[in-house]
Tab-separated table of C-alpha atoms in Angstrom:
chain	number	residue	atom	x	y	z
A	1	GLY	CA	236.563	181.107	224.066
A	2	GLU	CA	235.397	179.295	227.167
A	3	ASN	CA	237.465	176.457	228.607
A	4	VAL	CA	236.315	174.208	231.450
A	5	GLU	CA	238.685	172.081	233.492
A	6	GLN	CA	237.300	169.350	235.764
A	7	HIS	CA	239.032	167.481	238.584
A	8	PRO	CA	239.542	164.781	239.596
A	9	SER	CA	239.117	162.478	236.605
A	10	THR	CA	238.335	159.557	238.917
A	11	LEU	CA	237.089	159.523	242.488
A	12	SER	CA	236.477	156.578	244.761
A	13	VAL	CA	234.656	156.933	248.089
A	14	GLN	CA	233.116	154.666	250.675
A	15	GLU	CA	229.345	154.565	250.938
A	16	GLY	CA	228.171	157.282	253.281
A	17	ASP	CA	231.154	159.546	252.698
A	18	SER	CA	230.993	162.841	250.839
A	19	ALA	CA	232.284	163.442	247.323
A	20	VAL	CA	233.426	166.727	245.843
A	21	ILE	CA	234.099	167.444	242.178
A	22	LYS	CA	235.600	170.757	241.122
A	23	CYS	CA	235.507	172.703	237.876
A	24	THR	CA	237.199	175.891	236.776
A	25	TYR	CA	236.196	178.043	233.846
A	26	SER	CA	238.032	180.696	231.901
A	27	ASP	CA	235.345	183.063	230.585
A	28	SER	CA	234.244	185.508	233.260
A	29	ALA	CA	231.112	186.168	231.186
A	30	SER	CA	229.796	182.650	231.847
A	31	ASN	CA	226.603	182.745	233.838
A	32	TYR	CA	225.090	179.260	233.783
A	33	PHE	CA	226.683	176.126	235.236
A	34	PRO	CA	224.869	172.786	234.980
A	35	TRP	CA	225.949	169.354	236.148
A	36	TYR	CA	225.079	166.182	234.233
A	37	LYS	CA	225.225	162.597	235.477
A	38	GLN	CA	225.827	159.705	233.105
A	39	GLU	CA	225.334	156.233	234.506
A	40	LEU	CA	227.045	153.379	232.744
A	41	GLY	CA	225.395	152.706	229.400
A	42	LYS	CA	222.839	155.461	229.855
A	43	ARG	CA	222.333	158.983	228.578
A	44	PRO	CA	223.535	162.066	230.484
A	45	GLN	CA	220.880	163.696	232.634
A	46	LEU	CA	220.813	167.072	234.316
A	47	ILE	CA	221.018	166.744	238.092
A	48	ILE	CA	221.486	170.333	239.230
A	49	ASP	CA	222.396	173.726	237.844
A	50	ILE	CA	223.318	177.149	239.166
A	51	ARG	CA	223.223	180.633	237.746
A	52	SER	CA	225.782	183.322	238.418
A	53	ASN	CA	223.446	185.375	240.575
A	54	VAL	CA	223.573	182.809	243.405
A	55	GLY	CA	226.460	181.273	245.296
A	56	GLU	CA	224.977	177.945	246.328
A	57	LYS	CA	222.099	175.664	245.474
A	58	LYS	CA	220.977	172.466	247.164
A	59	ASP	CA	218.750	169.579	246.191
A	60	GLN	CA	218.566	166.868	248.846
A	61	ARG	CA	222.028	165.244	248.986
A	62	ILE	CA	223.433	167.290	246.122
A	63	ALA	CA	224.717	170.837	246.264
A	64	VAL	CA	226.615	173.103	243.929
A	65	THR	CA	228.689	176.104	244.969
A	66	LEU	CA	229.949	178.894	242.741
A	67	ASN	CA	232.831	181.278	243.299
A	68	LYS	CA	232.685	183.867	240.520
A	69	THR	CA	235.787	185.692	241.674
A	70	ALA	CA	237.914	182.579	241.465
A	71	LYS	CA	235.944	181.260	238.481
A	72	HIS	CA	235.282	177.848	239.903
A	73	PHE	CA	232.281	175.804	240.908
A	74	SER	CA	231.924	172.501	242.709
A	75	LEU	CA	229.504	169.617	243.061
A	76	HIS	CA	229.050	168.200	246.544
A	77	ILE	CA	227.360	164.865	247.157
A	78	THR	CA	226.740	163.935	250.782
A	79	GLU	CA	225.927	160.508	252.220
A	80	THR	CA	226.952	158.832	248.993
A	81	GLN	CA	225.191	155.680	247.879
A	82	PRO	CA	226.183	153.010	245.326
A	83	GLU	CA	223.639	154.399	242.872
A	84	ASP	CA	225.621	157.653	242.827
A	85	SER	CA	228.319	155.781	240.910
A	86	ALA	CA	228.487	157.398	237.472
A	87	VAL	CA	230.399	159.864	235.349
A	88	TYR	CA	229.661	163.476	236.250
A	89	PHE	CA	230.148	166.357	233.821
A	90	CYS	CA	230.221	170.024	234.648
A	91	ALA	CA	229.544	172.652	232.001
A	92	ALA	CA	229.538	176.401	231.534
A	93	THR	CA	228.053	178.803	229.062
A	94	PRO	CA	228.785	182.516	228.501
A	95	PHE	CA	226.020	185.084	228.469
A	96	TYR	CA	226.597	185.981	224.832
A	97	ASN	CA	226.094	182.365	223.864
A	98	GLN	CA	223.586	181.484	221.216
A	99	GLY	CA	222.083	178.102	220.669
A	100	GLY	CA	222.580	176.813	224.187
A	101	LYS	CA	226.180	175.991	223.470
A	102	LEU	CA	227.519	174.403	226.625
A	103	ILE	CA	231.228	173.859	227.163
A	104	PHE	CA	231.708	170.622	229.099
A	105	GLY	CA	234.453	169.533	231.437
A	106	GLN	CA	236.303	166.275	230.889
A	107	GLY	CA	234.172	164.279	233.297
A	108	THR	CA	234.718	162.613	236.679
A	109	GLU	CA	234.126	158.924	237.180
A	110	LEU	CA	232.751	158.488	240.689
A	111	SER	CA	232.793	155.075	242.277
A	112	VAL	CA	230.949	154.534	245.566
A	113	LYS	CA	232.030	151.360	247.312
A	114	PRO	CA	229.530	149.604	249.577
B	1	ASP	CA	212.950	156.825	228.162
B	2	GLY	CA	211.125	158.283	225.222
B	3	GLY	CA	211.449	161.685	223.680
B	4	ILE	CA	214.697	161.550	221.754
B	5	THR	CA	215.784	158.465	219.858
B	6	GLN	CA	219.117	157.661	218.303
B	7	SER	CA	219.831	154.829	215.905
B	8	PRO	CA	221.615	152.620	215.404
B	9	LYS	CA	223.091	151.831	218.809
B	10	TYR	CA	226.253	150.466	217.195
B	11	LEU	CA	227.671	151.373	213.789
B	12	PHE	CA	230.753	150.288	211.914
B	13	ARG	CA	232.429	152.304	209.206
B	14	LYS	CA	234.775	151.095	206.553
B	15	GLU	CA	237.609	153.307	205.415
B	16	GLY	CA	236.466	155.867	202.860
B	17	GLN	CA	232.818	155.354	203.684
B	18	ASN	CA	230.292	157.936	204.793
B	19	VAL	CA	227.857	156.868	207.499
B	20	THR	CA	224.771	158.591	208.848
B	21	LEU	CA	223.574	158.593	212.445
B	22	SER	CA	219.903	159.157	213.056
B	23	CYS	CA	218.377	161.395	215.726
B	24	GLU	CA	214.640	161.894	216.127
B	25	GLN	CA	212.725	163.757	218.836
B	26	ASN	CA	209.020	164.003	219.614
B	27	LEU	CA	209.386	166.690	222.281
B	28	ASN	CA	208.545	169.536	219.908
B	29	HIS	CA	211.912	171.089	220.720
B	30	ASP	CA	213.300	173.763	218.432
B	31	ALA	CA	216.977	173.149	219.143
B	32	MET	CA	219.010	170.017	218.497
B	33	TYR	CA	222.674	169.200	219.016
B	34	TRP	CA	225.306	166.616	218.233
B	35	TYR	CA	228.085	165.865	220.710
B	36	ARG	CA	231.058	163.579	220.458
B	37	GLN	CA	232.200	161.758	223.602
B	38	ASP	CA	235.724	160.415	223.892
B	39	PRO	CA	237.172	158.926	227.082
B	40	GLY	CA	238.700	161.625	229.251
B	41	GLN	CA	237.577	164.458	226.968
B	42	GLY	CA	234.036	165.140	228.028
B	43	LEU	CA	231.423	166.118	225.483
B	44	ARG	CA	232.449	168.175	222.490
B	45	LEU	CA	229.946	169.963	220.289
B	46	ILE	CA	229.939	169.014	216.605
B	47	TYR	CA	226.909	170.877	215.209
B	48	TYR	CA	223.770	172.482	216.540
B	49	SER	CA	220.525	173.737	215.090
B	50	GLN	CA	218.181	176.250	216.652
B	51	ILE	CA	215.513	176.066	213.984
B	52	VAL	CA	214.508	174.090	210.943
B	53	ASN	CA	216.697	174.622	207.876
B	54	ASP	CA	219.421	176.296	209.904
B	55	PHE	CA	222.449	174.887	211.710
B	56	GLN	CA	225.779	176.077	213.038
B	57	LYS	CA	229.202	174.516	213.419
B	58	GLY	CA	230.364	173.568	216.864
B	59	ASP	CA	233.923	173.173	218.051
B	60	ILE	CA	234.796	170.050	216.049
B	61	ALA	CA	232.694	170.202	212.875
B	62	GLU	CA	235.413	169.171	210.432
B	63	GLY	CA	234.622	165.861	208.765
B	64	TYR	CA	230.953	165.980	209.727
B	65	SER	CA	227.794	167.259	208.067
B	66	VAL	CA	224.191	167.680	209.202
B	67	SER	CA	220.786	168.615	207.895
B	68	ARG	CA	217.637	169.933	209.564
B	69	GLU	CA	214.835	169.538	207.071
B	70	LYS	CA	212.281	168.631	209.726
B	71	LYS	CA	211.884	169.849	213.269
B	72	GLU	CA	211.907	166.301	214.586
B	73	SER	CA	215.039	165.100	212.818
B	74	PHE	CA	218.713	166.058	212.901
B	75	PRO	CA	220.846	163.398	211.179
B	76	LEU	CA	224.627	163.482	211.404
B	77	THR	CA	226.835	162.224	208.575
B	78	VAL	CA	230.365	161.195	209.401
B	79	THR	CA	232.265	161.645	206.179
B	80	SER	CA	235.430	159.979	204.976
B	81	ALA	CA	237.206	163.238	205.782
B	82	GLN	CA	236.862	162.474	209.489
B	83	LYS	CA	240.036	160.502	210.068
B	84	ASN	CA	239.374	159.501	213.642
B	85	PRO	CA	235.652	158.792	213.823
B	86	THR	CA	235.669	156.142	216.545
B	87	ALA	CA	233.682	157.640	219.403
B	88	PHE	CA	230.363	157.685	221.190
B	89	TYR	CA	227.957	160.158	219.575
B	90	LEU	CA	225.201	161.812	221.557
B	91	CYS	CA	222.293	163.763	220.154
B	92	ALA	CA	220.430	166.225	222.357
B	93	SER	CA	217.558	168.660	222.157
B	94	SER	CA	216.266	171.636	224.116
B	95	PRO	CA	213.030	173.602	223.898
B	96	ASN	CA	214.243	176.883	222.431
B	97	GLY	CA	218.011	176.755	222.214
B	98	ALA	CA	218.384	179.350	224.961
B	99	THR	CA	221.540	179.382	227.023
B	100	ASN	CA	220.034	178.181	230.274
B	101	GLU	CA	217.922	175.311	229.053
B	102	LYS	CA	218.135	171.706	230.129
B	103	LEU	CA	219.455	169.382	227.448
B	104	PHE	CA	217.625	166.143	226.769
B	105	PHE	CA	219.996	163.491	225.485
B	106	GLY	CA	219.477	160.436	223.354
B	107	SER	CA	220.977	157.098	224.316
B	108	GLY	CA	223.885	157.445	221.905
B	109	THR	CA	225.511	155.676	218.982
B	110	GLN	CA	228.890	153.968	219.262
B	111	LEU	CA	230.746	154.328	215.978
B	112	SER	CA	233.748	152.143	215.275
B	113	VAL	CA	236.063	151.839	212.304
B	114	LEU	CA	236.562	148.440	210.692
């Protein structure tokens, strides 16, 4: 089955710097890769997603890149702000999946220092 | 933050006791899910349901049971067979249970063992 590894587990950056979180997946059949953000004490929320037919997707300061050959995808946050501090989860799902079964990474705790 | 409601926010279980976590949604979503969140382990799927009166085991179903008698409700019972129940439990829903759908999460229930 699918396995998703996420690195680093913690990341600390200065406000204004960029942050990069990387995930690798094992199932080459996976075709959907969302990223969820969970602020302290709050529920996870989808911030961006990418499908296997594209290599990059951007939404303001957030971007996700996908390398299908290497089976890894990354979240890039530019010009970080304190409100970006949260736990970020990547996920993957194979095309044969039923029931929207996402396989999540272990999470990255991002801390943005003012 | 309406849409999907979990209760209680905090729950304590005595040894040998079964406890039930509530999850209700008013989004008219077909699919509902239960995830377990442990520090450093991401989100792991316990059970999911794509339609009323039907549900499927996730990756860590042992020691848990669910029911889906109504579209709006997907309660999770943590049985005495679950030997390590202390965790944060998240319920989620999605419109149709398709692979590429956004998940809407509840605010979670923290279960602890007395």
